[in-house]
Every structure is written in C-alpha cells, then in structure tokens.
Short mmCIF file of C-alpha atoms in Angstrom, two decimals:
data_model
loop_
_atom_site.label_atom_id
_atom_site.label_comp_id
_atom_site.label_asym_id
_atom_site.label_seq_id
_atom_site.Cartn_x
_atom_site.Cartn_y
_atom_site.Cartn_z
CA UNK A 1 -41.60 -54.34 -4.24
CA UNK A 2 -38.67 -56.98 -5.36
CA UNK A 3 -36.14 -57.00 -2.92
CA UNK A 4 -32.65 -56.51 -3.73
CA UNK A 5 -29.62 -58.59 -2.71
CA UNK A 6 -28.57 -56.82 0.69
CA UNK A 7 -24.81 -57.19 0.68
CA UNK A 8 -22.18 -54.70 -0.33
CA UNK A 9 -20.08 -56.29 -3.13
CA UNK A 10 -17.61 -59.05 -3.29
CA UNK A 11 -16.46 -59.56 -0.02
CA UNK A 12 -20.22 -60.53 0.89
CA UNK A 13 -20.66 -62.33 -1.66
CA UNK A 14 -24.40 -60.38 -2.74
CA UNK A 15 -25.20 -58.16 -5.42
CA UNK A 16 -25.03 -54.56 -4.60
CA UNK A 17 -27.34 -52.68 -2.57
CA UNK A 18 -30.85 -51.86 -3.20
CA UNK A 19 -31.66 -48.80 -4.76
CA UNK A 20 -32.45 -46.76 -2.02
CA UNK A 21 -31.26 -42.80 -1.61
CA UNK A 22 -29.91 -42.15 1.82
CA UNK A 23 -27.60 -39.08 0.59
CA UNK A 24 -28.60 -36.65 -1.65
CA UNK A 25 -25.06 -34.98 -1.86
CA UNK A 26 -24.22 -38.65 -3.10
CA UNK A 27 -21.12 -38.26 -5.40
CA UNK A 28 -21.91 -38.84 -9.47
CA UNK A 29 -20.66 -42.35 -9.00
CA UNK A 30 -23.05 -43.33 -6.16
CA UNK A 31 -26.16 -42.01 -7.93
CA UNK A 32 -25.09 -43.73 -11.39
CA UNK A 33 -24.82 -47.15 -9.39
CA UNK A 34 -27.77 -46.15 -7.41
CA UNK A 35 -30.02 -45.47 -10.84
CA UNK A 36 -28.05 -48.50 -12.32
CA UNK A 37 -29.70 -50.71 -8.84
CA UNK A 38 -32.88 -49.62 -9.30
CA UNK A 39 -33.49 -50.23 -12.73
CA UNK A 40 -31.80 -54.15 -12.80
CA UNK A 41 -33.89 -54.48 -9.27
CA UNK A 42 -37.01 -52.89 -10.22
CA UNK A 43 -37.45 -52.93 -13.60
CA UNK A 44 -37.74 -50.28 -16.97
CA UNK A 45 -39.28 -47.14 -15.40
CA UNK A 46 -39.38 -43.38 -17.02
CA UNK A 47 -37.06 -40.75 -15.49
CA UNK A 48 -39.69 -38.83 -13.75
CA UNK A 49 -40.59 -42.53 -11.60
CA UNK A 50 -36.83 -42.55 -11.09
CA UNK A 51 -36.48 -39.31 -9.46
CA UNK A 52 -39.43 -40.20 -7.58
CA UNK A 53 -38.21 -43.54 -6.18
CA UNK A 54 -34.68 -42.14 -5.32
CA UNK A 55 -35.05 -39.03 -4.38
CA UNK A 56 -32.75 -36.91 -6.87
CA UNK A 57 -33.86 -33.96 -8.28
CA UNK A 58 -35.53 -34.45 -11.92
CA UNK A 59 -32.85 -32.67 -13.59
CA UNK A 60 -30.08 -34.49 -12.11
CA UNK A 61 -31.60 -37.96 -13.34
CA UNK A 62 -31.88 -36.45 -16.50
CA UNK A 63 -27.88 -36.23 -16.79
CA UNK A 64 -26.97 -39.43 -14.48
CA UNK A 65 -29.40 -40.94 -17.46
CA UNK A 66 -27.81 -39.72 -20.46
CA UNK A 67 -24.36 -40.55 -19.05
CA UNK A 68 -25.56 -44.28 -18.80
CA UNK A 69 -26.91 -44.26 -21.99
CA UNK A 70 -23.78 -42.67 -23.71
CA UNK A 71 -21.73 -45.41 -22.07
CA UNK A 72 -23.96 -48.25 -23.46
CA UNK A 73 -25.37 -49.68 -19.83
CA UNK A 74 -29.24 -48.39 -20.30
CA UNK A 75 -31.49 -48.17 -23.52
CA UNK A 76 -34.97 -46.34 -23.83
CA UNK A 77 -37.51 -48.94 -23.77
CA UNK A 78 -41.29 -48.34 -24.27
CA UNK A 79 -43.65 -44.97 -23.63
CA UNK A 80 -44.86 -45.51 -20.24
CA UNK A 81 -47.38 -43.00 -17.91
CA UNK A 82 -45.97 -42.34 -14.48
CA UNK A 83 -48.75 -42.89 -11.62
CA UNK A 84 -51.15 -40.05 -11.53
CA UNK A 85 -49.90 -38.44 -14.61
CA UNK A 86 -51.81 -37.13 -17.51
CA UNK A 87 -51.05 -36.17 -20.59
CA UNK A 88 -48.19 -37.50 -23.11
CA UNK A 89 -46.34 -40.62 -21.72
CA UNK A 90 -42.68 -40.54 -20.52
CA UNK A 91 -40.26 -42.62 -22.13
CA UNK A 92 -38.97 -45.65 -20.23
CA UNK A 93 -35.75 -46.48 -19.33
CA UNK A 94 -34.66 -50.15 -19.14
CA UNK A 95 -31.01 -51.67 -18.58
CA UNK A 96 -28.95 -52.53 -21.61
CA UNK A 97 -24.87 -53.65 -21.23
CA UNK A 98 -25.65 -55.81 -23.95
CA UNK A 99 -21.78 -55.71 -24.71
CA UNK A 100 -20.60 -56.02 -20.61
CA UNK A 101 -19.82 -59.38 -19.69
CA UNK A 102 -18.66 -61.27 -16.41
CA UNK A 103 -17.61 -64.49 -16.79
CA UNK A 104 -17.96 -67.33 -14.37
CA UNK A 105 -15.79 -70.09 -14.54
CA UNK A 106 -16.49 -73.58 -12.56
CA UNK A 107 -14.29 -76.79 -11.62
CA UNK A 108 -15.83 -79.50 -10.25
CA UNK A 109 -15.11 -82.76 -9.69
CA UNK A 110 -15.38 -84.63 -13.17
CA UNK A 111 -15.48 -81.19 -15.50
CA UNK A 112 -15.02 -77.61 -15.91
CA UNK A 113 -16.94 -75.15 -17.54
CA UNK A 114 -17.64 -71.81 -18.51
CA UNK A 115 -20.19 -69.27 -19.02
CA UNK A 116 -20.42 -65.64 -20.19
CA UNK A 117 -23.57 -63.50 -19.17
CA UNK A 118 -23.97 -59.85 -20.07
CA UNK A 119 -25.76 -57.16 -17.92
CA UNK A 120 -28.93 -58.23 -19.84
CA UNK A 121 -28.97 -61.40 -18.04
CA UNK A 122 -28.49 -63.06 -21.83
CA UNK A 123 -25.88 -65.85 -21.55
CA UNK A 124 -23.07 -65.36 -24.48
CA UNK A 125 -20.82 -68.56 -23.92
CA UNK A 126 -21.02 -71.35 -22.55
CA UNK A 127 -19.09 -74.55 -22.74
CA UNK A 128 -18.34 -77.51 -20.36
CA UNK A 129 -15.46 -80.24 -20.62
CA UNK A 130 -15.01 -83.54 -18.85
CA UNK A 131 -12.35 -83.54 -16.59
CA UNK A 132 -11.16 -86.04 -14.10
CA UNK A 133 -9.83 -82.98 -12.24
CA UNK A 134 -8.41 -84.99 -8.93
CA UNK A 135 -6.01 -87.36 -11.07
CA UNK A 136 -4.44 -84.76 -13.00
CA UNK A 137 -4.47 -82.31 -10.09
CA UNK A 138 -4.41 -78.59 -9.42
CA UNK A 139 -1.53 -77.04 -12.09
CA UNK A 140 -3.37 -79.00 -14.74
CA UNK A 141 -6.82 -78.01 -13.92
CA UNK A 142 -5.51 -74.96 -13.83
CA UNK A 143 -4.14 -74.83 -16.97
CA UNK A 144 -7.39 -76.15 -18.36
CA UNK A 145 -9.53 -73.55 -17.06
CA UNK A 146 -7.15 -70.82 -17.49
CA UNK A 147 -7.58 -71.73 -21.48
CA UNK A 148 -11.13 -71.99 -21.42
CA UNK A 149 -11.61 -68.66 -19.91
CA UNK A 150 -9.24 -67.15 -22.62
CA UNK A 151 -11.45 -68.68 -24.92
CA UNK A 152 -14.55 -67.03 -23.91
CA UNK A 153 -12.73 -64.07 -23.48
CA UNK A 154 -11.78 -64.22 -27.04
CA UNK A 155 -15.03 -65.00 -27.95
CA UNK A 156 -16.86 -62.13 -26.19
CA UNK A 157 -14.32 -59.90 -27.49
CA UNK A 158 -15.30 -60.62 -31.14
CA UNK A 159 -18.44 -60.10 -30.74
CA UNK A 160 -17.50 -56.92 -29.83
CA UNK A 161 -18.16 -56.85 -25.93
CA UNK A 162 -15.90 -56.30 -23.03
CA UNK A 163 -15.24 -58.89 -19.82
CA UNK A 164 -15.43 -56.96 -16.56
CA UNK A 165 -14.43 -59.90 -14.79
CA UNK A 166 -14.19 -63.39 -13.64
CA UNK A 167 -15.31 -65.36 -10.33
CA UNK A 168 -13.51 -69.25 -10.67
CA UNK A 169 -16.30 -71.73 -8.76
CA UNK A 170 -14.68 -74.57 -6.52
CA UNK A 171 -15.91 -76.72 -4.02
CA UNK A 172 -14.75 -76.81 -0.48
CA UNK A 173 -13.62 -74.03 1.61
CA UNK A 174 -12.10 -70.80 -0.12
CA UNK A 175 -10.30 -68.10 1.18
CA UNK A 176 -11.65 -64.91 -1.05
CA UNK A 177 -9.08 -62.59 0.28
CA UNK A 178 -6.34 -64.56 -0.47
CA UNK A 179 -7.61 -66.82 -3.29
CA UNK A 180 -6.39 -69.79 -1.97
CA UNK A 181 -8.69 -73.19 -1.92
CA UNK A 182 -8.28 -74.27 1.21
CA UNK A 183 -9.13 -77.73 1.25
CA UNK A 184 -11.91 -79.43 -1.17
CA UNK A 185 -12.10 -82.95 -1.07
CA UNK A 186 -13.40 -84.12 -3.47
CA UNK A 187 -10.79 -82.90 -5.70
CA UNK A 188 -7.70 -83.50 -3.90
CA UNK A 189 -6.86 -80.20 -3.39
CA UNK A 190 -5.61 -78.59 -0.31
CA UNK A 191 -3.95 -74.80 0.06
CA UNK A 192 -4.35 -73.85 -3.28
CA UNK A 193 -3.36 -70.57 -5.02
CA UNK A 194 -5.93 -70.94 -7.33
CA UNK A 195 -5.87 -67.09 -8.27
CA UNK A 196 -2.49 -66.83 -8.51
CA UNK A 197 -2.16 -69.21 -10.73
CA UNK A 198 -5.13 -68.40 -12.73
CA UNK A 199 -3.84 -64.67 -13.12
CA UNK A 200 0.03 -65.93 -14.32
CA UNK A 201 -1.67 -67.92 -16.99
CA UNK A 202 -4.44 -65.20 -18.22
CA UNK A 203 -1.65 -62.24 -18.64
CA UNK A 204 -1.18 -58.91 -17.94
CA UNK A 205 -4.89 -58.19 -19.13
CA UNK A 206 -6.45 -60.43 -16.84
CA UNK A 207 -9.59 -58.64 -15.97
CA UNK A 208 -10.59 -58.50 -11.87
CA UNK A 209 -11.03 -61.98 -10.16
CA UNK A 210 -13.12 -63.53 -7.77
CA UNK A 211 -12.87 -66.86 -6.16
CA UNK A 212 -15.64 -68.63 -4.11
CA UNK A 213 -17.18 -71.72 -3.45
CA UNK A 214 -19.48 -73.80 -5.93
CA UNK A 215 -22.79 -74.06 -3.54
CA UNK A 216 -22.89 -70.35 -2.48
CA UNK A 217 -22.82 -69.55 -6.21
CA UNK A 218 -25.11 -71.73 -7.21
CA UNK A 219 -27.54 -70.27 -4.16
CA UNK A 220 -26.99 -66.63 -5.36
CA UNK A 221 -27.84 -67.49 -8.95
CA UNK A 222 -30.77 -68.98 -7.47
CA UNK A 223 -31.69 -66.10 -4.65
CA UNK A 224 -31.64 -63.33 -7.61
CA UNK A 225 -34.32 -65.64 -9.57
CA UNK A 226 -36.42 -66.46 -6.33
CA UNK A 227 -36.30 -62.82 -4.89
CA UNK A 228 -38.72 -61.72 -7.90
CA UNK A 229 -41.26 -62.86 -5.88
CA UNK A 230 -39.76 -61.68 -2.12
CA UNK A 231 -38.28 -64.83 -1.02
CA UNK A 232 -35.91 -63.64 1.04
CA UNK A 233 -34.20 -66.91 2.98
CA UNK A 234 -33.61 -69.85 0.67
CA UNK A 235 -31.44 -73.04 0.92
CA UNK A 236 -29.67 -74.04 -1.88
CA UNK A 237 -28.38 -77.97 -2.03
CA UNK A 238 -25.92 -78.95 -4.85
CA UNK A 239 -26.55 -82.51 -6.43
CA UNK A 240 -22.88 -83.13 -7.46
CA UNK A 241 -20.22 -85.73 -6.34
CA UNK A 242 -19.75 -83.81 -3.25
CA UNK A 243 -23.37 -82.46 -1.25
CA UNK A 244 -22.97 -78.60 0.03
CA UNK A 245 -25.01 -76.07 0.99
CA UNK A 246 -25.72 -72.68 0.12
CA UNK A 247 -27.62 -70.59 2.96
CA UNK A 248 -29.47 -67.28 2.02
CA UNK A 249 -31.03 -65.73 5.19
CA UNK A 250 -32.55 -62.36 4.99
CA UNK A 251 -31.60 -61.69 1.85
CA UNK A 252 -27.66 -62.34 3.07
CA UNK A 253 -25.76 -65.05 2.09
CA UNK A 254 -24.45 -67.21 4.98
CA UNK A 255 -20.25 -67.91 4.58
CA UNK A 256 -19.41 -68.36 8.45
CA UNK A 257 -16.24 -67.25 10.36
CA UNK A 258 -13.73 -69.55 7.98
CA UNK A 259 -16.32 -70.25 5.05
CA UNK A 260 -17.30 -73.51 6.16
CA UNK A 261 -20.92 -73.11 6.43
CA UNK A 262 -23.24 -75.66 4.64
CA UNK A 263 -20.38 -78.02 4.61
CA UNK A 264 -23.48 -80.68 5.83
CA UNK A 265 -22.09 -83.36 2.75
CA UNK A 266 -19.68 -84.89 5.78
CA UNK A 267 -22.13 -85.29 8.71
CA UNK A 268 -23.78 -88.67 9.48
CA UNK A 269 -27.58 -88.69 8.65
CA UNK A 270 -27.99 -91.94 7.08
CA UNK A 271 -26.79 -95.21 8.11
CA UNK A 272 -23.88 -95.92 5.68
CA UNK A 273 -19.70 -97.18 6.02
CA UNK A 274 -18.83 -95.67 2.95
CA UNK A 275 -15.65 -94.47 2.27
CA UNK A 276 -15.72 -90.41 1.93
CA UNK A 277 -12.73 -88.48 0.21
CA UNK A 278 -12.44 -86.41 3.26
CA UNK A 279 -10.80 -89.39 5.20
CA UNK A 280 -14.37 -90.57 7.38
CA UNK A 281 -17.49 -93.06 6.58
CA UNK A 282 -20.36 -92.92 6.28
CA UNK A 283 -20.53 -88.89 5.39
CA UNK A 284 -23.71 -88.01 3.71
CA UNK A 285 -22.73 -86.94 0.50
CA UNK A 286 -21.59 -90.82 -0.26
CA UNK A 287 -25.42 -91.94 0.04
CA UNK A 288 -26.57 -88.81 -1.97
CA UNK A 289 -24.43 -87.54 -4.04
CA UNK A 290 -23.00 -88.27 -7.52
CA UNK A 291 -21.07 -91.28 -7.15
CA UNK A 292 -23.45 -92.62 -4.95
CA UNK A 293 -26.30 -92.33 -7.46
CA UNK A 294 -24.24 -93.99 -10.45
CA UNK A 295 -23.22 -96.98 -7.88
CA UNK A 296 -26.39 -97.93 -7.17
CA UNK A 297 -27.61 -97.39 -10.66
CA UNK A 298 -25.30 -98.49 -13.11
CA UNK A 299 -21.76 -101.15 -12.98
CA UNK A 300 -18.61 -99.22 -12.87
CA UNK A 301 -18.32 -100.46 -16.58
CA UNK A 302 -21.21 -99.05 -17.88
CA UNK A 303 -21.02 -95.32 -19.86
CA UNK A 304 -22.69 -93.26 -17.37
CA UNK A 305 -19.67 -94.24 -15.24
CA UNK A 306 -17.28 -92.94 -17.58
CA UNK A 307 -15.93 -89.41 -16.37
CA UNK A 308 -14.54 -88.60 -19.81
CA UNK A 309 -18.38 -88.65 -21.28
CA UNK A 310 -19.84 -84.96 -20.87
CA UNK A 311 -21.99 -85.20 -17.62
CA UNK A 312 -24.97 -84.04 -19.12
CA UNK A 313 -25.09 -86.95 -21.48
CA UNK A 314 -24.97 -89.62 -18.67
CA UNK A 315 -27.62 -87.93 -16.57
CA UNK A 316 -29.96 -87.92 -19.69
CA UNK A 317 -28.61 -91.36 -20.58
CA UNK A 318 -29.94 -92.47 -17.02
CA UNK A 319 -33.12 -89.95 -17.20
CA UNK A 320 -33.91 -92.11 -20.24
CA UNK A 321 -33.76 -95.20 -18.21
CA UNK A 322 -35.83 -94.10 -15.89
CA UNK A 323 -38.33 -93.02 -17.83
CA UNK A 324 -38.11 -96.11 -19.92
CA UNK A 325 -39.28 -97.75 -16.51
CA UNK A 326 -35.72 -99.76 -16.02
CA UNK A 327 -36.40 -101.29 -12.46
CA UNK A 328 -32.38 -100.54 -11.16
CA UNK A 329 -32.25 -97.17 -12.38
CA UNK A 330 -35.96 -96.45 -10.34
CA UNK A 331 -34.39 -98.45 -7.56
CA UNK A 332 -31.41 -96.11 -7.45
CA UNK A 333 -33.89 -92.87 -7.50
CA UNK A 334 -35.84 -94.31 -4.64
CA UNK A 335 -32.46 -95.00 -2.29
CA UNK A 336 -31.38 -91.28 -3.44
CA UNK A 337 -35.12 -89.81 -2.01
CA UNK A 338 -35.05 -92.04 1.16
CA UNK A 339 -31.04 -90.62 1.86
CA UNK A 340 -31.76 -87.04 0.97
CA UNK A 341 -34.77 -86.67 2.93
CA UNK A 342 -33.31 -86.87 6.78
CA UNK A 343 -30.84 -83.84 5.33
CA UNK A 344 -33.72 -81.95 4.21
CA UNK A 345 -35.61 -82.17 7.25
CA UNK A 346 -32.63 -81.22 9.31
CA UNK A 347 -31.80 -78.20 7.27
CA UNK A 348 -35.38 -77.27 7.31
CA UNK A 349 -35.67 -77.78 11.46
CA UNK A 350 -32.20 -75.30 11.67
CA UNK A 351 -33.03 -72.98 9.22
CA UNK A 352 -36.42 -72.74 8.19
CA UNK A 353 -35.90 -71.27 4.43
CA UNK A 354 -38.85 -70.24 2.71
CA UNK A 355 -37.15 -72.52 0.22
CA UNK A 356 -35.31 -75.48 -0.05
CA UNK A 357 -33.88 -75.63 -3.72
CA UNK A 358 -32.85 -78.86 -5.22
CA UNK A 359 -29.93 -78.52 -7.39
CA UNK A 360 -27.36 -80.60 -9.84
CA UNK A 361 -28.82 -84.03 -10.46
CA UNK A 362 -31.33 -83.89 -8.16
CA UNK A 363 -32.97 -81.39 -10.16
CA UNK A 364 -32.19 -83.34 -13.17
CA UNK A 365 -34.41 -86.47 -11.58
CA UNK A 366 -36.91 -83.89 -10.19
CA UNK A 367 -39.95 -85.94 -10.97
CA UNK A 368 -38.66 -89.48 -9.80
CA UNK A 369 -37.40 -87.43 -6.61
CA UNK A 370 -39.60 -84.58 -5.59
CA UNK A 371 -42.45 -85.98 -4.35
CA UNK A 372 -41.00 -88.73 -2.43
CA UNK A 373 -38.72 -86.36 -0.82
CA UNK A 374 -41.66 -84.00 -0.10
CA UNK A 375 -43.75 -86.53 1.52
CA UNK A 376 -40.84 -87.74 3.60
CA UNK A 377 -40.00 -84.33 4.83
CA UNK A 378 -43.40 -83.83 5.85
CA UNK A 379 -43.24 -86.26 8.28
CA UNK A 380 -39.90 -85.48 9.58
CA UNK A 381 -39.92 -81.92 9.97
CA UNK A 382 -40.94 -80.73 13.43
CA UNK A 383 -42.88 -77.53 12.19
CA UNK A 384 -46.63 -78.05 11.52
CA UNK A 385 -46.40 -77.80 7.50
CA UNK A 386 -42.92 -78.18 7.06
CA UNK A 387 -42.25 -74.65 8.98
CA UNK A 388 -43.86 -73.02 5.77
CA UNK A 389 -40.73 -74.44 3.52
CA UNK A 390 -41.48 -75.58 0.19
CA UNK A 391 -38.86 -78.14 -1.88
CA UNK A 392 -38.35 -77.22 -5.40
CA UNK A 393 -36.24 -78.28 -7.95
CA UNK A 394 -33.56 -75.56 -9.33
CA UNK A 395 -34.26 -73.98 -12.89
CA UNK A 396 -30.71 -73.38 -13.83
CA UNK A 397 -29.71 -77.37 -14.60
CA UNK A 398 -25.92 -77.97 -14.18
CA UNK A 399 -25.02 -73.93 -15.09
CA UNK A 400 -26.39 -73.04 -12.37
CA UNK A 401 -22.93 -72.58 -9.89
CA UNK A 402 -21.09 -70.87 -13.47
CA UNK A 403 -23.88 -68.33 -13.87
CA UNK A 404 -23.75 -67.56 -10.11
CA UNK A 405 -20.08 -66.99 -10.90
CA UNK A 406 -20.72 -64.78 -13.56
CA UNK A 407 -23.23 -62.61 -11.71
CA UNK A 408 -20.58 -61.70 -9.07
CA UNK A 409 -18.21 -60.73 -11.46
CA UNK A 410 -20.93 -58.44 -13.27
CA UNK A 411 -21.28 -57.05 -9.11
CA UNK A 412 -18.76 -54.62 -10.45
CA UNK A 413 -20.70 -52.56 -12.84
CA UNK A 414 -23.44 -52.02 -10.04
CA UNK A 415 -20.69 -50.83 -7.27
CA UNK A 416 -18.69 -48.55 -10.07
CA UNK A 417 -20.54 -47.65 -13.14
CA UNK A 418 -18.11 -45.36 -14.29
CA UNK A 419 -15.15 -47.32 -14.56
CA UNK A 420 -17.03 -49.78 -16.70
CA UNK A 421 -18.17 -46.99 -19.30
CA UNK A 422 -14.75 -45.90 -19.63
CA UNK A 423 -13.32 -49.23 -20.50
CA UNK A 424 -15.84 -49.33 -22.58
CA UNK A 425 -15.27 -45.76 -24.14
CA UNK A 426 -11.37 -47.08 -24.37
CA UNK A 427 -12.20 -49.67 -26.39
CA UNK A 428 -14.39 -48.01 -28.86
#
C-alpha cells in the first residue's frame, strides 16, 4: 500500500495524514478529509472499498461522497468490482478539484517563478522571469513576485477556478510562524518580512500563505512522486547557485530546531579558497553549484553568464555544448562530478536515504554527471553497496521547488474539505 506523507499540515511541512480511521464518532469534517486522503493516497476506489478501508458505515460514505461530489472535489470514474464481490460492478470514485488551485511561488537567486497546480495534480500556470534578485534587493523582489502571483491568480480565476492558497519558496533559513527569511545568502537577504510584505501588496483577498525554504520544497514535491513506490527516506539536493538539502526520513520531513537542517552548501568537502556569499571560503556550494559550473565552463562574457537570459535557455545552451562534444564544457561537467561526489557520500554515510535525488542543474546534466558521481560514491561510501542508496536524477527540472510550493498550499483542502467547497459554492 502507498504510503502517505505522515505530517499534520503546514507547520510540518507534509501533506496530511494517511487515510486511516481511528474515530468513528469522527466529526463530518474529519471523515470528508479522511475520504478526501484516501482517495489522492490510494487511488479511484468504489464506495463500498471505501467503507471498507476506513471503517465508516456504508451509508455514511454514501453522504460524505455526495457532499464531495456536490462541492466539485471528487468525480465518478470507471465501473469497478470490489474484492470478492459478484454481481454488477460499483462505480468508482476518483478525485477531481479540477477548478482548486494552490499556487507556489519561488525566488531564487537569478529568477522568480510561478506555478499553479490543481487538486488533479494538472499544472495550470506556470511562468518564470530572470531576476538578478540580490542587486535590486528584497522590496523589489517583492514587488515582482507579488505581481506575478496576481497574475496567476487572475489567470486561474478566468478559467473559472479558485486559489486556496500560496506557499512563497526562498532559500536559506525561514521562520514559518513568523514569515520572516531569516538569512539567505545568496540573495542578500537577512530578517525579512517576506509575508508581510507579500500580503500588503496582494490585498485584502490574499488567499492563506505559506513561507518555506526552496530545498525542503523541492524534496516534498519529490517524496509525494517517490512514495508511489514506498520510498519512505529520500534526500533531496538542489543544483542552484546556492547547494541545500532537503531530508525526508520516515516519511517526515527533516527542518531542525531553527530550520537549518541540510544547510551542507557552506561546509568544507572539497579543497577550494573560493569566496562564498555567506562571508567564508572554500564552502561547498562554490565548487558545485551554479556559479561554479558557469565559471569553469564558460567566460563571464559569454550568454550563459548573463542573468537576464531565462535560466533554462543557458542550461540547454550549455547541454548543447556538451553534447556537441565541446572539450571545456565536458571539462566543467567532470570538475562538477569529482566536487559533488565527497557531499554525496557524506550525506549517504549520515543518513542513509533510500534515495539520493539530484536536482536543478544537476539533473539537467544527468547523463554527463550520473554515472561518474555513482561510481565515485561507490567507493566512498562506507556501507557495502552504497548502504542500499541509489542516486537519481529529479523528474521535475527547474519547477520542481514551485510545484512543492504549490502542493503545500493545496495541504489545505486535505486538512478542511469543507471550507474549500464553500468558497467554492460562494463563488458559483
């Protein structure tokens, strides 16, 4: 059976509970988000398997079933025959919230971006602008994303759907309670009301928002793709100007006491005197990450330098290279495998994830890296068989920390079905 992220909303940053009945006097609004669970964790199932795999009486499923499918958050899908049964099929029921929306919104280092994803999973926006975010610093960036978000808003809206809410993606360490950015970096930014401000520009009809940081997005997003088939611990590594860390472990996602954990871009692993943002030398994430990658591949003249081109065109620009066989831009692949290898190891020695996902660029230069990274591991790793961890490269590309985003803020519908169907009824 999949296993369902283990958390209890927001504040743990995981999905809601698995579907499980442990009260049958559960109020109406426990057993909607309970039926809700089970069919996003579990799949389309008749009403008869339903009462069967939570416990509640036949006839109550048949009511907590037609109230989600008066507000619009489950459809009947296919005939299906329960287990055993005989006779005329029952008719499946599958989730829907076609027109429910969360919205994740990301700013990074050299860009922002946006993307819309509706309880189907289905994305419905998406958009991503340079942005040399650090030089025209916070109100700016602010200002920028605060637009951006109005208009996928806007364009959610006319196609008739409704925005439960928003999670805003930074790197560094976030406060969640507060919605403060604490101190990132990369970006220059340090005690940030990044919610605050965010709200004040949105308006009064700012749905509910979320605030967290980029790498334990982008490992959620990737935890509810790998837990289809029971991974349960994972390590997530960004491939972006900065290098962080995002730490599933038993299905929980790993923040530590202040949020700091998988912070590993600033420790030593490699021999380097590199100057980091965060004031030291030598960190990791300047032999790794982003900038590191176009220095060694490219003059600071040269396009795929130029933070005003979208990302995704330079990485493809120097994918082409690569492919094309040009010797620097190989060169630079091979120094990025022999400095992200020790990193891997060490994560792998700590934490021994089932996975260890590759994400940002790395994933983008999966076949120049994977292998050579894999091999290196190998022989690094203490564990007979690299501790039974496996490297793989993320499937999400450079959306990977928005969708996250967006798949917290859906977290809502799951906890309180009935407050979404009657914004939705209001709307109507």
């Amino acid at each position: 059976m999949k296993q369902a992220l283990q958390g209890t909303g927001v504040r743990e940053l995981a999905m809601a509970r698995p579907a499980v009945a442990r009260d049958r006097s559960a109020s109406r609004r426990a057993n909607l988000g309970m039926v809700l669970r089970l069919l996003r964790d579990e799949g389309p199932r008749s009403r008869a398997r339903i009462a069967e795999d939570t416990g509640l009486p036949k006839a109550t499923v048949s009511h907590l079933i037609a109230e989600l499918l008066d507000g619009g958050l489950v459809r009947e899908g296919e005939a299906e025959r329960d287990r055993g049964a005989v006779g005329r099929p029952g008719q499946a029921v599958e989730v829907d919230g076609g027109s429910v929306h969360g919205l994740g919104a990301e700013i990074n280092v050299d860009y922002i971006g946006l993307l819309a994803l509706n309880l189907r999973g289905e994305v419905t926006f998406e958009r991503r602008t340079p942005l040399d975010v650090r030089a025209v610093g916070p109100e700016a960036a602010l200002d920028a994303v605060a637009q951006l978000t109005a208009d996928g808003m806007a364009a959610v809206h006319t196609a008739g759907g409704h925005v439960v809410g928003v999670t805003l993606a930074t790197p560094g360490a976030v406060d969640m309670d507060a919605g403060i950015v604490k101190y990132a970096s990369n970006i220059g930014w340090r005690e940030v009301r990044a919610l605050a401000g965010l709200r004040e520009r949105l308006g009064p009809d700012t749905p509910e928002l979320h605030l967290e940081n980029d790498a334990k997005l982008g490992a959620l997003a990737e935890y509810v793709l790998a837990s289809a088939d029971n991974v349960r611990d994972l390590v997530y590594v960004t491939g972006q100007t900065g290098v962080g860390v995002g730490i599933i472990a038993g299905g929980q996602l790993v923040r530590g006491v202040g949020g700091y954990a998988g912070e590993v871009g600033h420790l030593r692993l490699v021999p380097s005197d590199e100057p980091c943002a965060c004031g030291r030398r030598g960190c990791w994430e300047t032999t790794v990450g982003r900038d590191a990658l176009l220095r060694y591949a490219a003059e600071p003249t040269d396009l795929v330098c130029d933070p005003m081109i979208d990302l995704g065109q330079r990485l493809a620009e120097l994918r082409d290279r690569a492919q094309a066989g040009d010797p620097r831009t190989l060169t630079a692949l091979s120094r990025i495998a022999d400095h992200l290898a020790p990193g891997l190891a060490l994560l792998a020695d700590i934490l021994n994830p089932r996975l260890l996902v590759l994400g940002g660029h790395f994933a983008f230069f999966g076949e120049h890296l994977i292998d050579a990274v894999t091999a290196q591991v190998r022989e690094l790793v203490m564990a007979p068989d690299t501790g039974g961890c496996e490297i793989v490269l993320s499937r999400l590309g450079l959306a990977g920390t928005a969708r996250g985003a967006a798949l917290l803020a859906l977290d809502a519908v799951y906890q309180d079905p009935t407050a979404v169907m009657a914004s939705t009824e209001a709307t109507r």
